CSV table of C-alpha atoms and ligand atoms in Angstrom, one decimal:
chain,number,residue,atom,x,y,z
A,256,MET,CA,0.6,0.2,-0.1
A,257,GLN,CA,1.3,3.4,-0.1
A,258,TYR,CA,1.5,6.1,2.5
A,259,ASN,CA,1.0,9.6,2.3
A,260,ALA,CA,4.0,11.5,4.5
A,261,TYR,CA,5.9,14.4,4.1
A,262,ALA,CA,9.8,14.7,4.6
A,263,ALA,CA,12.6,16.5,4.7
A,264,TYR,CA,15.0,15.3,1.7
A,265,GLU,CA,17.8,17.2,3.3
A,266,ALA,CA,18.8,19.0,6.6
A,267,LYS,CA,17.3,22.0,7.6
A,268,ALA,CA,15.0,21.6,4.3
A,269,ASN,CA,11.6,22.3,4.3
A,270,LEU,CA,9.4,19.0,4.3
A,271,LYS,CA,8.0,18.7,1.2
A,272,PRO,CA,5.2,15.4,0.1
A,273,PHE,CA,6.9,12.6,0.2
A,274,SER,CA,5.4,8.9,-0.9
A,275,TYR,CA,6.7,5.6,0.1
A,276,ASP,CA,5.6,1.7,-0.9
A,277,SER,CA,4.6,-0.4,2.7
A,278,GLY,CA,5.8,-3.3,1.7
A,279,GLU,CA,4.5,-6.5,3.5
A,280,LEU,CA,3.5,-6.0,6.6
A,281,GLY,CA,5.8,-7.5,9.1
A,282,PRO,CA,4.1,-10.4,11.4
A,283,ASN,CA,4.5,-8.3,14.6
A,284,GLU,CA,3.4,-5.2,13.0
A,285,ILE,CA,0.3,-2.9,13.3
A,286,GLU,CA,-0.9,-1.1,10.6
A,287,VAL,CA,-2.2,2.4,12.2
A,288,LYS,CA,-4.4,4.8,10.4
A,289,ILE,CA,-3.2,8.5,11.7
A,290,SER,CA,-5.2,10.6,13.4
A,291,HIS,CA,-3.5,13.3,14.9
A,292,CYS,CA,0.6,13.7,15.8
A,293,GLY,CA,2.3,16.0,17.7
A,294,ILE,CA,4.9,18.6,16.5
A,295,CYS,CA,7.9,17.5,19.4
A,296,HIS,CA,11.1,19.7,19.2
A,297,SER,CA,12.8,16.4,18.9
A,298,ASP,CA,11.6,16.2,15.5
A,299,ILE,CA,12.8,20.5,14.8
A,300,HIS,CA,16.2,18.8,16.1
A,301,LEU,CA,15.7,15.4,14.1
A,302,ILE,CA,15.1,17.5,10.3
A,303,ASN,CA,18.3,19.6,10.9
A,304,ASN,CA,20.2,16.6,11.9
A,305,ASP,CA,21.7,18.3,15.4
A,306,TRP,CA,22.3,15.0,16.9
A,307,MET,CA,24.2,14.4,13.6
A,308,ILE,CA,22.0,11.1,13.4
A,309,SER,CA,19.4,11.6,11.0
A,310,GLN,CA,18.7,9.8,7.7
A,311,TYR,CA,16.6,11.2,4.7
A,312,PRO,CA,14.7,11.4,3.0
A,313,LEU,CA,13.3,11.8,6.8
A,314,VAL,CA,9.5,11.5,7.8
A,315,PRO,CA,8.8,13.3,10.5
A,316,GLY,CA,6.6,12.6,14.2
A,317,HIS,CA,6.6,10.2,16.9
A,318,GLU,CA,3.5,11.6,19.1
A,319,ILE,CA,0.8,9.7,16.9
A,320,VAL,CA,-2.6,8.4,17.6
A,321,GLY,CA,-4.7,6.5,15.4
A,322,TYR,CA,-6.4,3.3,14.4
A,323,VAL,CA,-5.4,-0.5,13.7
A,324,THR,CA,-6.6,-1.0,10.1
A,325,GLY,CA,-4.3,-4.1,9.8
A,326,MET,CA,-2.5,-6.8,11.3
A,327,GLY,CA,0.6,-9.3,11.0
A,328,SER,CA,-1.0,-12.6,11.6
A,329,GLU,CA,1.1,-12.7,15.2
A,330,VAL,CA,-0.1,-10.2,16.7
A,331,LYS,CA,-2.6,-10.9,19.3
A,332,GLY,CA,-4.2,-8.1,22.0
A,333,PHE,CA,-5.9,-5.6,19.5
A,334,ARG,CA,-8.2,-6.0,17.2
A,335,GLU,CA,-9.2,-3.4,13.2
A,336,GLY,CA,-10.1,-0.5,14.7
A,337,ASP,CA,-9.2,0.1,18.0
A,338,ARG,CA,-8.3,3.4,18.7
A,339,VAL,CA,-4.0,3.3,20.3
A,340,GLY,CA,-1.2,5.1,20.6
A,341,ILE,CA,2.7,5.0,19.4
A,342,GLY,CA,5.7,7.5,20.6
A,343,TRP,CA,9.3,7.7,20.0
A,344,GLN,CA,10.1,3.9,19.4
A,345,CYS,CA,8.5,1.4,17.1
A,346,GLY,CA,10.2,-1.4,17.7
A,347,SER,CA,13.5,-2.9,20.3
A,348,CYS,CA,15.1,-6.3,19.9
A,349,GLY,CA,13.7,-7.5,23.1
A,350,GLU,CA,16.2,-10.4,23.9
A,351,CYS,CA,19.4,-8.2,25.7
A,352,HIS,CA,18.3,-7.4,29.8
A,353,LEU,CA,17.4,-3.6,29.5
A,354,CYS,CA,14.6,-5.4,27.0
A,355,GLU,CA,14.0,-8.7,29.3
A,356,SER,CA,13.9,-6.3,31.9
A,357,GLY,CA,11.5,-3.9,30.8
A,358,GLN,CA,13.7,-1.1,29.9
A,359,GLU,CA,13.2,-1.3,26.2
A,360,ASN,CA,13.9,1.7,26.1
A,361,LEU,CA,17.0,1.7,27.1
A,362,CYS,CA,17.3,-0.8,24.4
A,363,GLY,CA,20.9,-0.4,22.4
A,364,ASN,CA,18.8,-2.1,19.2
A,365,SER,CA,16.1,1.1,19.6
A,366,GLN,CA,14.5,1.9,16.6
A,367,ALA,CA,13.0,5.3,16.4
A,368,THR,CA,9.4,5.5,14.6
A,369,CYS,CA,10.8,8.8,12.9
A,370,ASN,CA,14.8,8.5,12.6
A,371,GLY,CA,15.4,4.7,9.8
A,372,HIS,CA,11.4,4.4,9.5
A,373,HIS,CA,8.8,6.8,9.0
A,374,GLY,CA,6.8,9.1,11.3
A,375,GLY,CA,3.2,10.4,12.0
A,376,TYR,CA,4.2,13.5,9.3
A,377,ALA,CA,1.7,11.3,7.4
A,378,ASP,CA,-1.6,9.2,6.2
A,379,TYR,CA,-0.5,6.5,7.9
A,380,VAL,CA,2.5,3.8,10.1
A,381,ARG,CA,3.3,0.7,10.9
A,382,SER,CA,4.9,-0.7,14.0
A,383,ASP,CA,5.9,-3.4,15.8
A,384,ALA,CA,3.1,-4.4,18.2
A,385,GLY,CA,5.0,-4.1,21.2
A,386,PHE,CA,4.9,0.0,21.4
A,387,VAL,CA,1.0,0.1,20.2
A,388,ILE,CA,-0.5,1.6,23.1
A,389,HIS,CA,-4.5,1.5,23.7
A,390,ILE,CA,-5.7,5.2,24.7
A,391,PRO,CA,-7.7,4.9,27.1
A,392,ASP,CA,-11.0,6.5,26.3
A,393,GLY,CA,-11.4,9.8,28.9
A,394,LEU,CA,-8.9,10.6,27.0
A,395,ASP,CA,-9.4,13.4,23.7
A,396,SER,CA,-6.6,11.8,20.3
A,397,ALA,CA,-5.7,15.6,20.1
A,398,GLU,CA,-5.0,16.1,23.8
A,399,ALA,CA,-2.9,12.7,24.3
A,400,ALA,CA,-1.4,13.0,20.9
A,401,PRO,CA,1.4,14.7,22.5
A,402,LEU,CA,1.7,12.4,26.2
A,403,LEU,CA,3.0,10.1,23.8
A,404,CYS,CA,6.2,11.0,23.2
A,405,GLY,CA,6.4,14.2,25.4
A,406,GLY,CA,4.0,12.8,28.8
A,407,ILE,CA,5.9,10.0,29.4
A,408,THR,CA,9.1,11.7,28.9
A,409,VAL,CA,8.4,14.0,32.0
A,410,PHE,CA,6.6,11.6,33.9
A,411,SER,CA,9.1,8.5,33.6
A,412,PRO,CA,11.7,11.1,35.9
A,413,LEU,CA,9.3,12.8,38.0
A,414,ASP,CA,7.6,8.8,38.9
A,415,ARG,CA,10.8,7.5,38.3
A,416,HIS,CA,12.8,9.8,41.7
A,417,GLY,CA,9.7,9.6,43.4
A,418,ILE,CA,7.6,13.2,43.1
A,419,LYS,CA,5.2,13.5,45.7
A,420,PRO,CA,4.1,16.1,48.7
A,421,GLY,CA,7.2,18.0,50.7
A,422,MET,CA,9.5,18.3,47.8
A,423,LYS,CA,10.5,21.5,46.4
A,424,VAL,CA,10.2,21.4,42.5
A,425,GLY,CA,10.7,23.2,39.2
A,426,ILE,CA,10.0,22.3,36.2
A,427,PHE,CA,12.8,24.5,33.2
A,428,GLY,CA,11.7,25.7,30.3
A,429,ILE,CA,6.9,25.4,29.9
A,430,GLY,CA,6.8,24.5,26.6
A,431,GLY,CA,5.0,21.2,25.5
A,432,LEU,CA,7.3,19.0,27.5
A,433,GLY,CA,7.1,21.6,30.3
A,434,HIS,CA,3.6,22.3,30.7
A,435,MET,CA,2.5,18.3,31.3
A,436,ALA,CA,5.9,18.6,33.9
A,437,VAL,CA,4.3,20.8,35.8
A,438,GLN,CA,0.3,19.2,35.8
A,439,PHE,CA,2.2,15.6,36.6
A,440,ALA,CA,4.3,17.4,39.5
A,441,SER,CA,1.5,18.7,40.9
A,442,LYS,CA,-0.6,16.5,40.9
A,443,MET,CA,1.7,14.5,42.7
A,444,GLY,CA,1.0,17.2,45.1
A,445,ALA,CA,5.0,19.3,44.7
A,446,GLU,CA,4.9,21.8,45.3
A,447,THR,CA,6.0,23.4,41.7
A,448,TYR,CA,7.7,25.8,40.0
A,449,ALA,CA,7.1,26.5,36.2
A,450,LEU,CA,11.3,28.0,35.5
A,451,SER,CA,10.9,30.0,32.3
A,452,SER,CA,12.0,33.0,29.8
A,453,SER,CA,8.2,33.6,29.2
A,454,PRO,CA,6.7,36.1,31.5
A,455,ASP,CA,3.1,35.5,30.1
A,456,LYS,CA,3.8,32.1,30.6
A,457,ALA,CA,2.9,32.7,33.9
A,458,ARG,CA,-1.5,32.8,34.9
A,459,GLU,CA,-1.7,29.4,32.4
A,460,ALA,CA,2.1,28.1,34.9
A,461,SER,CA,-0.6,29.0,38.0
A,462,GLU,CA,-3.7,27.5,36.0
A,463,LEU,CA,-1.7,24.0,35.1
A,464,GLY,CA,-0.9,23.4,38.6
A,465,ALA,CA,2.5,25.3,39.2
A,466,ALA,CA,2.2,27.3,42.5
A,467,GLY,CA,4.4,29.7,41.8
A,468,PHE,CA,6.9,31.0,38.7
A,469,ILE,CA,10.2,31.9,38.2
A,470,ASN,CA,11.0,34.2,35.3
A,471,MET,CA,14.5,33.0,34.9
A,472,LYS,CA,15.2,36.2,33.3
A,473,ASP,CA,15.3,38.0,36.5
A,474,LYS,CA,18.5,37.7,38.7
A,475,ASN,CA,16.4,39.4,41.1
A,476,GLU,CA,13.5,36.8,40.8
A,477,MET,CA,16.2,34.0,40.7
A,478,LEU,CA,18.4,34.9,43.7
A,479,LYS,CA,14.9,34.9,45.3
A,480,HIS,CA,14.8,30.5,45.4
A,481,LEU,CA,18.6,29.8,45.0
A,482,GLY,CA,19.4,26.8,47.3
A,483,SER,CA,15.7,26.0,47.7
A,484,PHE,CA,15.2,23.3,44.8
A,485,ASP,CA,14.8,19.6,45.8
A,486,TYR,CA,14.3,19.4,41.7
A,487,ILE,CA,14.9,20.6,39.1
A,488,LEU,CA,13.3,19.0,35.2
A,489,SER,CA,15.1,20.2,32.3
A,490,THR,CA,13.4,20.4,28.8
A,491,ILE,CA,14.5,23.1,27.4
A,492,SER,CA,15.6,22.7,23.8
A,493,ALA,CA,18.5,25.0,23.8
A,494,ASP,CA,22.0,25.9,25.3
A,495,TYR,CA,21.9,27.4,28.8
A,496,ASP,CA,23.8,28.8,31.5
A,497,TRP,CA,23.4,26.0,34.0
A,498,ASN,CA,25.2,26.9,36.5
A,499,SER,CA,22.6,29.5,37.7
A,500,ILE,CA,20.3,25.8,37.6
A,501,ILE,CA,23.2,24.4,40.3
A,502,SER,CA,22.5,27.0,42.2
A,503,LEU,CA,19.0,26.8,42.3
A,504,LEU,CA,19.2,23.1,44.1
A,505,LYS,CA,19.6,22.1,47.8
A,506,HIS,CA,22.5,20.4,49.3
A,507,ASN,CA,21.7,16.5,47.6
A,508,ALA,CA,18.8,17.4,45.6
A,509,THR,CA,18.5,16.4,41.4
A,510,LEU,CA,18.9,18.1,38.2
A,511,CYS,CA,17.9,16.2,36.0
A,512,TYR,CA,18.2,16.8,31.7
A,513,VAL,CA,15.0,16.5,29.4
A,514,GLY,CA,15.6,18.3,26.9
A,515,ALA,CA,18.5,17.8,24.1
A,516,ALA,CA,20.8,21.6,24.3
A,517,PRO,CA,22.5,21.0,20.9
A,518,SER,CA,25.7,21.9,22.9
A,519,PRO,CA,27.2,19.8,24.6
A,520,VAL,CA,26.0,21.2,29.1
A,521,ALA,CA,29.0,23.0,30.7
A,522,ILE,CA,28.4,22.9,34.7
A,523,HIS,CA,32.2,23.5,36.9
A,524,ALA,CA,32.4,19.7,38.8
A,525,PHE,CA,32.7,22.2,42.3
A,526,THR,CA,29.2,23.8,41.3
A,527,PHE,CA,27.7,20.0,42.3
A,528,ILE,CA,30.4,18.7,44.3
A,529,SER,CA,30.4,21.1,46.6
A,530,LYS,CA,26.6,20.3,47.8
A,531,GLN,CA,26.4,16.6,46.0
A,532,ILE,CA,24.5,17.5,43.9
A,533,ASN,CA,23.1,14.3,41.4
A,534,VAL,CA,23.0,15.8,37.5
A,535,THR,CA,21.1,13.2,35.3
A,536,GLY,CA,19.1,12.6,32.5
A,537,SER,CA,15.9,10.5,31.4
A,538,ALA,CA,14.8,8.8,28.0
A,539,ILE,CA,11.6,8.3,27.6
A,540,GLY,CA,10.1,5.5,29.0
A,541,SER,CA,9.1,1.9,28.0
A,542,PRO,CA,6.5,0.7,26.9
A,543,GLU,CA,4.6,-0.7,30.7
A,544,GLN,CA,5.4,3.2,31.5
A,545,ILE,CA,4.1,4.6,28.2
A,546,ARG,CA,0.2,2.6,29.8
A,547,LYS,CA,1.1,3.7,33.5
A,548,MET,CA,1.3,7.1,32.7
A,549,LEU,CA,-1.7,7.1,30.6
A,550,GLU,CA,-3.7,5.8,33.3
A,551,PHE,CA,-2.4,8.9,35.9
A,552,ALA,CA,-3.6,10.9,33.4
A,553,ALA,CA,-7.1,10.2,32.6
A,554,GLU,CA,-7.3,10.1,36.7
A,555,HIS,CA,-6.0,12.6,37.1
A,556,GLY,CA,-7.0,15.1,33.9
A,557,VAL,CA,-3.8,16.2,33.0
A,558,LYS,CA,-3.8,16.6,28.9
A,559,ALA,CA,-1.7,18.6,26.6
A,560,MET,CA,-3.0,22.2,26.0
A,561,VAL,CA,-3.3,21.9,22.1
A,562,GLU,CA,-3.4,24.0,19.0
A,563,THR,CA,-4.6,22.0,16.6
A,564,VAL,CA,-4.1,22.3,12.3
A,565,PRO,CA,-4.2,20.3,9.6
A,566,MET,CA,-1.6,18.1,8.6
A,567,SER,CA,-1.0,19.7,4.8
A,568,ASP,CA,-0.2,23.1,7.0
A,569,VAL,CA,2.6,21.1,8.0
A,570,GLN,CA,5.3,24.2,7.6
A,571,ASN,CA,4.0,26.5,9.2
A,572,ALA,CA,2.3,24.5,12.5
A,573,MET,CA,6.8,24.1,12.5
A,574,ALA,CA,8.4,27.7,12.8
A,575,ARG,CA,5.9,28.3,14.9
A,576,VAL,CA,7.7,25.7,17.6
A,577,VAL,CA,10.7,27.0,16.9
A,578,GLU,CA,9.1,30.1,17.1
A,579,ASN,CA,8.1,29.4,20.8
A,580,LYS,CA,4.9,30.7,19.6
A,581,VAL,CA,2.9,27.7,19.9
A,582,ARG,CA,0.8,27.0,23.7
A,583,TYR,CA,1.4,24.9,24.7
A,584,ARG,CA,2.1,21.5,21.7
A,585,MET,CA,0.9,21.7,17.9
A,586,VAL,CA,-0.9,18.8,16.9
A,587,LEU,CA,-1.1,17.9,13.3
A,588,GLU,CA,-5.1,16.3,12.5
A,589,ASN,CA,-6.4,14.3,9.9
A,590,LYS,CA,-10.0,15.4,8.6
B,175,NAP,P1,9.3,22.9,23.2
B,175,NAP,O1,7.8,22.7,23.3
B,175,NAP,O2,9.4,23.7,21.7
B,175,NAP,O3,9.1,24.1,23.6
B,175,NAP,C1,10.6,24.2,24.4
B,175,NAP,C2,11.0,25.1,25.9
B,175,NAP,O4,11.8,25.8,26.6
B,175,NAP,C3,10.2,27.0,25.2
B,175,NAP,O5,8.9,26.3,25.2
B,175,NAP,C4,10.5,27.6,26.1
B,175,NAP,O6,10.3,27.7,27.4
B,175,NAP,C5,12.2,27.3,26.4
B,175,NAP,N1,12.9,27.7,25.8
B,175,NAP,C6,13.6,27.5,24.4
B,175,NAP,N2,14.4,28.1,23.5
B,175,NAP,C7,15.2,28.6,24.8
B,175,NAP,C8,15.9,29.6,25.4
B,175,NAP,N3,16.7,30.3,23.9
B,175,NAP,N4,16.8,29.3,26.3
B,175,NAP,C9,16.3,29.0,27.2
B,175,NAP,N5,14.7,29.0,26.9
B,175,NAP,C10,14.3,28.1,25.8
B,175,NAP,O7,9.5,21.8,22.9
B,175,NAP,P2,9.9,20.3,23.9
B,175,NAP,O8,8.8,19.5,22.1
B,175,NAP,O9,9.2,20.9,24.9
B,175,NAP,O10,11.4,19.3,23.5
B,175,NAP,C11,11.8,20.1,24.5
B,175,NAP,C12,13.3,19.2,24.8
B,175,NAP,O11,13.2,17.6,24.7
B,175,NAP,C13,14.1,18.7,23.2
B,175,NAP,O12,15.0,19.3,23.0
B,175,NAP,C14,13.2,18.0,22.8
B,175,NAP,O13,14.6,17.1,22.0
B,175,NAP,C15,14.0,17.0,23.9
B,175,NAP,N6,13.0,15.5,23.8
B,175,NAP,C16,13.3,15.0,25.1
B,175,NAP,C17,13.3,13.7,25.0
B,175,NAP,C18,13.6,13.0,25.8
B,175,NAP,O14,13.5,11.4,25.5
B,175,NAP,N7,14.7,13.1,26.6
B,175,NAP,C19,12.3,13.2,24.2
B,175,NAP,C20,11.7,14.2,24.0
B,175,NAP,C21,11.7,15.9,23.6
B,175,NAP,P3,9.8,28.9,28.3
B,175,NAP,O15,9.6,30.0,27.2
B,175,NAP,O16,9.2,28.3,29.6
B,175,NAP,O17,11.5,29.5,28.4
B,176,ZN,ZN1,9.3,14.0,21.2
């Protein structure tokens, strides 16, 4: 069957229509007719080859929601018409100790949905069935699509690192990932602050559950919070003076990176040695964690705040993401 998509034919290029023949469906594969696909900043990094791993033509898109239209002979647990989602990962080796211990997201042979495989800026996509996730009934498709990558990427570290009442948590960068992180951290009971370079996001941050807002462009505001945070999750997509972020943390606190700044992270060792700061990172989440996150989202009313546009408007939609104008996740829609 022919799938119709939008692809970057080379690094930094505008997306253009692209069709490809999908071939036979593999025995463990599922075909999904896409209704919605979020624009994650990782799509922009991939198009620009920021991480030097991009393969062209590149069909971006890995925050996918749609309906099952085909299944390989060995697929179990799905029926045609099921509403499902696919995130960053669409395959793994299934045999290594990481896959066997439910950490498929860390598998060395992980298959990305939209690099070396054609992604979700399209009418159809395919994935290994193990990475296709049922969407709970309570969630709207457009609002749920960004949970498949952005949502799990922030939920997983907040959950693993035991965010709970009594902790002061900072979410640095209130974009697609950050606005969902504010909701998750505050629903986990933490006193959650939005750390942002965009003061016009303060009111919405409060509506999303933030107890406070720090304008990172105002040094005096930052100074009031020196040494006060138990945990900061950095979601920003750009380079930054990371030493100033560490200065906000308490002794024995944690700085966790999920945002993938293009340049190496430059931190003076002394700034984290002297306060015994844990500096760590987190990568998406396993299929089991995605299911847990979706249940938490359905139960606590966590959802992406979205702008939806037709799939054919993809180029303008991406420009709004690059200009940091979206409030807060752009979602492409197939009508
Ligand atoms: P996004 O929607 O574009 O949001 C990024 C936010 O970063 C912006 O809204 C802005 O927040 C802040 N920002 C942007 N430029 C900045 C600058 N020059 N200085 C300071 N802050 C700046 O991006 P996203 O989709 O949330 O993705 C964020 C990052 O996470 C990307 O690097 C993406 O690749 C990465 N990511 C990682 C994983 C993983 O598994 N670890 C998964 C998904 C995405 P304010 O306006 O509040 O300052
Ligand atoms: Zn993503």
